[in-house]
Each structure stands twice: as structure tokens, then as C-alpha cells.
Amino acid sequence: MDIQGANLFFQLIARRYEKTSTVFTSNKTFSQWNEVFADVTIASAILDRVLHHCTVINIKGESYRLKERKEFMRQKQQIVNTLFEQGST
């Protein structure tokens, strides 16, 4: 995220801070947020506000989207295999 986007995101978080709930989902650890935002100071300020009264739920496991995609591809392959089997007889 460029510096302008990081600043705008910080402003959003700052306005919501201690007023309303915010839910984040991310595949990045908090230590990797410095890589997401253009400025380490802004990343630290955002994390400071986000983590102050938060509950962190760390979910490990396969992505639901990937799991669904694999199932879709498996079903598609079964259909293709069935069509080839029917065509060869």
C-alpha cells in the first residue's frame, strides 16, 4: 500500500478507535504488516490502535476457498473421466 493509502487507512482506524468494532482478516502476521504499509510508523500506529482492546483469533488450516476449488476441480475431472469412458465404448 502506498503512503497515501496507508495514511487514509490510519485515519479510518483512528476514527473508529474505541467507538465501534472492526473485524480484520489477513494472511499476514502482525510482524508482516510493515511489509503491507509503506511506512513502518503508520503500520505501528495502526497496530497500536487495532490491538489495544482486541481479541485475536488465529485460524490454522486450509483455506475454505482453496478447499472448495479443489473439490470443484475433482468433480470436474470425474465428469471428464466419465465422458471419456463413455466415448471409448
Short mmCIF file of N, CA, C and O in Angstrom, two decimals:
data_model
loop_
_atom_site.label_atom_id
_atom_site.label_comp_id
_atom_site.label_asym_id
_atom_site.label_seq_id
_atom_site.Cartn_x
_atom_site.Cartn_y
_atom_site.Cartn_z
N MET A 1 0.86 -1.17 0.00
CA MET A 1 0.00 0.00 0.00
C MET A 1 0.90 1.23 0.00
O MET A 1 1.87 1.28 0.77
N ASP A 2 0.57 2.20 -0.83
CA ASP A 2 1.40 3.40 -0.88
C ASP A 2 1.15 4.27 0.36
O ASP A 2 0.25 4.00 1.16
N ILE A 3 1.94 5.31 0.51
CA ILE A 3 1.89 6.15 1.72
C ILE A 3 0.53 6.84 1.87
O ILE A 3 0.01 6.95 2.97
N GLN A 4 -0.06 7.27 0.75
CA GLN A 4 -1.37 7.92 0.82
C GLN A 4 -2.45 6.93 1.28
O GLN A 4 -3.27 7.25 2.13
N GLY A 5 -2.42 5.72 0.74
CA GLY A 5 -3.37 4.70 1.17
C GLY A 5 -3.19 4.33 2.63
O GLY A 5 -4.17 4.16 3.36
N ALA A 6 -1.94 4.23 3.07
CA ALA A 6 -1.66 3.91 4.47
C ALA A 6 -2.19 5.01 5.38
O ALA A 6 -2.76 4.74 6.44
N ASN A 7 -2.00 6.25 4.98
CA ASN A 7 -2.50 7.38 5.78
C ASN A 7 -4.02 7.37 5.86
O ASN A 7 -4.60 7.62 6.92
N LEU A 8 -4.68 7.11 4.74
CA LEU A 8 -6.14 7.06 4.74
C LEU A 8 -6.65 5.91 5.60
O LEU A 8 -7.63 6.07 6.35
N PHE A 9 -5.98 4.76 5.54
CA PHE A 9 -6.38 3.63 6.36
C PHE A 9 -6.18 3.95 7.84
O PHE A 9 -7.04 3.64 8.67
N PHE A 10 -5.08 4.61 8.17
CA PHE A 10 -4.84 5.01 9.56
C PHE A 10 -5.95 5.95 10.03
O PHE A 10 -6.45 5.82 11.15
N GLN A 11 -6.35 6.90 9.20
CA GLN A 11 -7.41 7.83 9.58
C GLN A 11 -8.72 7.08 9.86
O GLN A 11 -9.43 7.40 10.81
N LEU A 12 -9.01 6.10 9.03
CA LEU A 12 -10.21 5.28 9.25
C LEU A 12 -10.14 4.56 10.60
O LEU A 12 -11.09 4.60 11.39
N ILE A 13 -9.02 3.92 10.86
CA ILE A 13 -8.85 3.20 12.13
C ILE A 13 -8.90 4.15 13.31
O ILE A 13 -9.53 3.86 14.33
N ALA A 14 -8.26 5.30 13.17
CA ALA A 14 -8.24 6.29 14.26
C ALA A 14 -9.65 6.79 14.58
O ALA A 14 -10.00 6.97 15.75
N ARG A 15 -10.47 6.98 13.56
CA ARG A 15 -11.85 7.45 13.78
C ARG A 15 -12.71 6.38 14.45
O ARG A 15 -13.63 6.69 15.19
N ARG A 16 -12.44 5.12 14.14
CA ARG A 16 -13.23 4.03 14.71
C ARG A 16 -12.71 3.60 16.08
O ARG A 16 -13.42 2.94 16.84
N TYR A 17 -11.49 3.99 16.43
CA TYR A 17 -10.81 3.56 17.64
C TYR A 17 -11.66 3.87 18.88
O TYR A 17 -12.08 4.99 19.10
N GLU A 18 -11.94 2.85 19.65
CA GLU A 18 -12.70 2.90 20.90
C GLU A 18 -14.14 3.38 20.72
O GLU A 18 -14.79 3.77 21.67
N LYS A 19 -14.64 3.35 19.49
CA LYS A 19 -16.02 3.75 19.23
C LYS A 19 -16.87 2.61 18.68
O LYS A 19 -18.06 2.53 18.95
N THR A 20 -16.25 1.75 17.90
CA THR A 20 -17.00 0.69 17.25
C THR A 20 -16.08 -0.49 16.97
O THR A 20 -14.86 -0.36 17.00
N SER A 21 -16.67 -1.62 16.71
CA SER A 21 -15.89 -2.83 16.43
C SER A 21 -15.43 -2.86 14.98
O SER A 21 -16.11 -2.35 14.09
N THR A 22 -14.30 -3.46 14.77
CA THR A 22 -13.76 -3.66 13.43
C THR A 22 -13.20 -5.07 13.36
O THR A 22 -12.51 -5.51 14.28
N VAL A 23 -13.52 -5.78 12.30
CA VAL A 23 -13.03 -7.14 12.11
C VAL A 23 -12.05 -7.14 10.96
O VAL A 23 -12.33 -6.59 9.89
N PHE A 24 -10.89 -7.74 11.18
CA PHE A 24 -9.88 -7.87 10.14
C PHE A 24 -9.65 -9.34 9.86
O PHE A 24 -9.65 -10.15 10.78
N THR A 25 -9.46 -9.66 8.62
CA THR A 25 -8.96 -10.97 8.26
C THR A 25 -7.72 -10.74 7.41
O THR A 25 -7.68 -9.82 6.60
N SER A 26 -6.72 -11.54 7.65
CA SER A 26 -5.46 -11.34 6.94
C SER A 26 -4.68 -12.64 6.91
O SER A 26 -4.78 -13.45 7.82
N ASN A 27 -3.91 -12.80 5.87
CA ASN A 27 -2.99 -13.93 5.82
C ASN A 27 -1.59 -13.50 6.24
O ASN A 27 -0.65 -14.24 6.11
N LYS A 28 -1.48 -12.28 6.75
CA LYS A 28 -0.20 -11.74 7.23
C LYS A 28 -0.19 -11.71 8.75
O LYS A 28 -1.19 -11.36 9.38
N THR A 29 0.95 -12.05 9.32
CA THR A 29 1.10 -11.91 10.77
C THR A 29 1.30 -10.42 11.09
O THR A 29 1.62 -9.63 10.20
N PHE A 30 1.13 -10.07 12.33
CA PHE A 30 1.30 -8.66 12.71
C PHE A 30 2.71 -8.18 12.40
O PHE A 30 2.91 -7.03 12.01
N SER A 31 3.70 -9.03 12.54
CA SER A 31 5.07 -8.65 12.25
C SER A 31 5.29 -8.38 10.75
O SER A 31 6.24 -7.70 10.38
N GLN A 32 4.39 -8.88 9.90
CA GLN A 32 4.50 -8.65 8.46
C GLN A 32 3.74 -7.41 7.99
O GLN A 32 3.82 -7.06 6.83
N TRP A 33 3.02 -6.74 8.88
CA TRP A 33 2.25 -5.57 8.48
C TRP A 33 3.18 -4.44 8.01
O TRP A 33 2.76 -3.58 7.25
N ASN A 34 4.43 -4.44 8.47
CA ASN A 34 5.39 -3.44 7.98
C ASN A 34 5.60 -3.60 6.48
O ASN A 34 5.92 -2.62 5.80
N GLU A 35 5.43 -4.79 5.96
CA GLU A 35 5.58 -5.03 4.52
C GLU A 35 4.35 -4.56 3.74
O GLU A 35 4.45 -4.25 2.56
N VAL A 36 3.21 -4.50 4.41
CA VAL A 36 1.96 -4.13 3.75
C VAL A 36 1.87 -2.61 3.58
O VAL A 36 1.48 -2.12 2.53
N PHE A 37 2.23 -1.90 4.62
CA PHE A 37 2.12 -0.44 4.61
C PHE A 37 3.45 0.18 4.23
O PHE A 37 4.51 -0.32 4.57
N ALA A 38 3.39 1.32 3.55
CA ALA A 38 4.59 1.97 3.03
C ALA A 38 5.46 2.56 4.13
O ALA A 38 6.64 2.81 3.92
N ASP A 39 4.91 2.75 5.30
CA ASP A 39 5.63 3.43 6.37
C ASP A 39 5.54 2.60 7.65
O ASP A 39 4.44 2.25 8.09
N VAL A 40 6.68 2.31 8.24
CA VAL A 40 6.72 1.49 9.47
C VAL A 40 6.01 2.21 10.61
O VAL A 40 5.32 1.58 11.42
N THR A 41 6.13 3.52 10.68
CA THR A 41 5.49 4.29 11.74
C THR A 41 3.97 4.19 11.65
O THR A 41 3.29 4.00 12.65
N ILE A 42 3.45 4.30 10.43
CA ILE A 42 2.00 4.19 10.25
C ILE A 42 1.53 2.76 10.59
O ILE A 42 0.52 2.58 11.27
N ALA A 43 2.29 1.77 10.15
CA ALA A 43 1.93 0.38 10.47
C ALA A 43 1.89 0.18 11.98
O ALA A 43 0.97 -0.44 12.50
N SER A 44 2.87 0.73 12.68
CA SER A 44 2.91 0.60 14.14
C SER A 44 1.74 1.32 14.79
O SER A 44 1.14 0.80 15.75
N ALA A 45 1.39 2.50 14.29
CA ALA A 45 0.27 3.25 14.85
C ALA A 45 -1.05 2.52 14.62
O ALA A 45 -1.91 2.47 15.51
N ILE A 46 -1.21 1.96 13.45
CA ILE A 46 -2.42 1.19 13.15
C ILE A 46 -2.51 -0.02 14.09
O ILE A 46 -3.55 -0.26 14.72
N LEU A 47 -1.42 -0.77 14.19
CA LEU A 47 -1.42 -1.94 15.07
C LEU A 47 -1.66 -1.56 16.52
O LEU A 47 -2.34 -2.29 17.26
N ASP A 48 -1.11 -0.43 16.96
CA ASP A 48 -1.30 0.03 18.32
C ASP A 48 -2.79 0.19 18.63
O ASP A 48 -3.28 -0.28 19.65
N ARG A 49 -3.51 0.81 17.72
CA ARG A 49 -4.94 1.02 17.92
C ARG A 49 -5.74 -0.27 17.73
O ARG A 49 -6.68 -0.54 18.48
N VAL A 50 -5.38 -1.04 16.74
CA VAL A 50 -6.12 -2.27 16.46
C VAL A 50 -5.97 -3.28 17.60
O VAL A 50 -6.93 -3.93 18.00
N LEU A 51 -4.78 -3.41 18.14
CA LEU A 51 -4.52 -4.45 19.14
C LEU A 51 -4.85 -4.02 20.58
O LEU A 51 -4.86 -4.87 21.47
N HIS A 52 -5.16 -2.76 20.80
CA HIS A 52 -5.37 -2.27 22.16
C HIS A 52 -6.46 -3.02 22.91
O HIS A 52 -6.26 -3.48 24.03
N HIS A 53 -7.61 -3.18 22.33
CA HIS A 53 -8.72 -3.87 23.00
C HIS A 53 -9.20 -5.07 22.20
O HIS A 53 -10.37 -5.41 22.19
N CYS A 54 -8.30 -5.72 21.51
CA CYS A 54 -8.73 -6.74 20.56
C CYS A 54 -8.72 -8.15 21.15
O CYS A 54 -8.14 -8.42 22.18
N THR A 55 -9.39 -9.00 20.43
CA THR A 55 -9.29 -10.44 20.63
C THR A 55 -8.79 -11.01 19.32
O THR A 55 -9.41 -10.81 18.27
N VAL A 56 -7.65 -11.67 19.38
CA VAL A 56 -7.06 -12.26 18.18
C VAL A 56 -7.47 -13.72 18.11
O VAL A 56 -7.32 -14.47 19.06
N ILE A 57 -8.00 -14.10 16.97
CA ILE A 57 -8.36 -15.49 16.73
C ILE A 57 -7.50 -15.96 15.57
O ILE A 57 -7.64 -15.48 14.45
N ASN A 58 -6.59 -16.86 15.87
CA ASN A 58 -5.67 -17.36 14.86
C ASN A 58 -6.20 -18.70 14.35
O ASN A 58 -6.28 -19.66 15.10
N ILE A 59 -6.58 -18.72 13.09
CA ILE A 59 -7.14 -19.93 12.50
C ILE A 59 -6.09 -20.55 11.60
O ILE A 59 -5.59 -19.90 10.69
N LYS A 60 -5.78 -21.78 11.88
CA LYS A 60 -4.82 -22.51 11.05
C LYS A 60 -5.56 -23.56 10.25
O LYS A 60 -6.55 -24.10 10.70
N GLY A 61 -5.07 -23.84 9.08
CA GLY A 61 -5.70 -24.85 8.26
C GLY A 61 -5.84 -24.38 6.84
O GLY A 61 -5.45 -23.28 6.47
N GLU A 62 -6.43 -25.25 6.05
CA GLU A 62 -6.58 -24.97 4.64
C GLU A 62 -7.64 -23.89 4.41
O GLU A 62 -8.66 -23.85 5.09
N SER A 63 -7.40 -23.05 3.46
CA SER A 63 -8.33 -22.01 3.08
C SER A 63 -9.63 -22.64 2.58
O SER A 63 -9.61 -23.61 1.82
N TYR A 64 -10.77 -22.08 3.00
CA TYR A 64 -12.05 -22.59 2.52
C TYR A 64 -12.18 -22.40 1.02
O TYR A 64 -12.74 -23.24 0.32
N ARG A 65 -11.69 -21.28 0.48
CA ARG A 65 -11.76 -21.04 -0.96
C ARG A 65 -10.95 -22.09 -1.71
O ARG A 65 -11.41 -22.62 -2.72
N LEU A 66 -9.75 -22.37 -1.21
CA LEU A 66 -8.93 -23.38 -1.88
C LEU A 66 -9.55 -24.76 -1.76
O LEU A 66 -9.54 -25.54 -2.71
N LYS A 67 -10.12 -25.06 -0.61
CA LYS A 67 -10.77 -26.34 -0.39
C LYS A 67 -11.94 -26.51 -1.35
O LYS A 67 -12.09 -27.56 -1.98
N GLU A 68 -12.76 -25.47 -1.49
CA GLU A 68 -13.90 -25.53 -2.41
C GLU A 68 -13.43 -25.65 -3.85
O GLU A 68 -14.02 -26.38 -4.65
N ARG A 69 -12.37 -24.95 -4.20
CA ARG A 69 -11.84 -25.02 -5.56
C ARG A 69 -11.32 -26.42 -5.88
O ARG A 69 -11.55 -26.94 -6.97
N LYS A 70 -10.61 -27.02 -4.94
CA LYS A 70 -10.10 -28.38 -5.15
C LYS A 70 -11.25 -29.36 -5.35
O LYS A 70 -11.19 -30.23 -6.21
N GLU A 71 -12.32 -29.21 -4.56
CA GLU A 71 -13.48 -30.08 -4.69
C GLU A 71 -14.14 -29.88 -6.06
O GLU A 71 -14.51 -30.84 -6.72
N PHE A 72 -14.27 -28.63 -6.49
CA PHE A 72 -14.84 -28.34 -7.80
C PHE A 72 -14.01 -28.99 -8.91
O PHE A 72 -14.55 -29.60 -9.83
N MET A 73 -12.70 -28.86 -8.83
CA MET A 73 -11.82 -29.43 -9.85
C MET A 73 -11.88 -30.96 -9.84
O MET A 73 -11.83 -31.59 -10.88
N ARG A 74 -12.00 -31.55 -8.65
CA ARG A 74 -12.12 -33.00 -8.54
C ARG A 74 -13.40 -33.47 -9.22
O ARG A 74 -13.39 -34.44 -9.99
N GLN A 75 -14.50 -32.78 -8.97
CA GLN A 75 -15.78 -33.15 -9.60
C GLN A 75 -15.71 -32.96 -11.11
O GLN A 75 -16.22 -33.78 -11.86
N LYS A 76 -15.09 -31.90 -11.54
CA LYS A 76 -14.94 -31.64 -12.97
C LYS A 76 -14.13 -32.76 -13.63
O LYS A 76 -14.48 -33.23 -14.71
N GLN A 77 -13.07 -33.19 -12.97
CA GLN A 77 -12.24 -34.26 -13.51
C GLN A 77 -13.03 -35.57 -13.59
O GLN A 77 -12.89 -36.33 -14.54
N GLN A 78 -13.86 -35.83 -12.60
CA GLN A 78 -14.69 -37.04 -12.63
C GLN A 78 -15.65 -37.01 -13.82
O GLN A 78 -15.86 -38.02 -14.48
N ILE A 79 -16.22 -35.86 -14.10
CA ILE A 79 -17.12 -35.72 -15.25
C ILE A 79 -16.37 -35.98 -16.54
O ILE A 79 -16.84 -36.71 -17.42
N VAL A 80 -15.19 -35.39 -16.68
CA VAL A 80 -14.38 -35.58 -17.88
C VAL A 80 -14.02 -37.05 -18.04
O VAL A 80 -14.13 -37.62 -19.13
N ASN A 81 -13.60 -37.68 -16.95
CA ASN A 81 -13.25 -39.11 -17.00
C ASN A 81 -14.45 -39.95 -17.43
O ASN A 81 -14.32 -40.88 -18.23
N THR A 82 -15.62 -39.63 -16.90
CA THR A 82 -16.84 -40.37 -17.26
C THR A 82 -17.15 -40.20 -18.74
O THR A 82 -17.51 -41.17 -19.42
N LEU A 83 -17.01 -38.98 -19.25
CA LEU A 83 -17.28 -38.73 -20.66
C LEU A 83 -16.32 -39.51 -21.55
O LEU A 83 -16.71 -40.07 -22.58
N PHE A 84 -15.04 -39.55 -21.16
CA PHE A 84 -14.07 -40.31 -21.96
C PHE A 84 -14.35 -41.81 -21.91
O PHE A 84 -14.21 -42.50 -22.91
N GLU A 85 -14.77 -42.29 -20.74
CA GLU A 85 -15.08 -43.71 -20.61
C GLU A 85 -16.28 -44.07 -21.47
O GLU A 85 -16.32 -45.11 -22.14
N GLN A 86 -17.29 -43.20 -21.51
CA GLN A 86 -18.48 -43.46 -22.32
C GLN A 86 -18.16 -43.37 -23.80
O GLN A 86 -18.69 -44.12 -24.61
N GLY A 87 -17.26 -42.47 -24.18
CA GLY A 87 -16.91 -42.29 -25.58
C GLY A 87 -16.06 -43.42 -26.13
O GLY A 87 -16.07 -43.71 -27.32
N SER A 88 -15.32 -44.12 -25.26
CA SER A 88 -14.44 -45.18 -25.74
C SER A 88 -15.16 -46.51 -25.89
O SER A 88 -14.63 -47.45 -26.44
N THR A 89 -16.38 -46.64 -25.40
CA THR A 89 -17.11 -47.90 -25.52
C THR A 89 -18.05 -47.92 -26.69
O THR A 89 -18.37 -47.01 -27.33
#
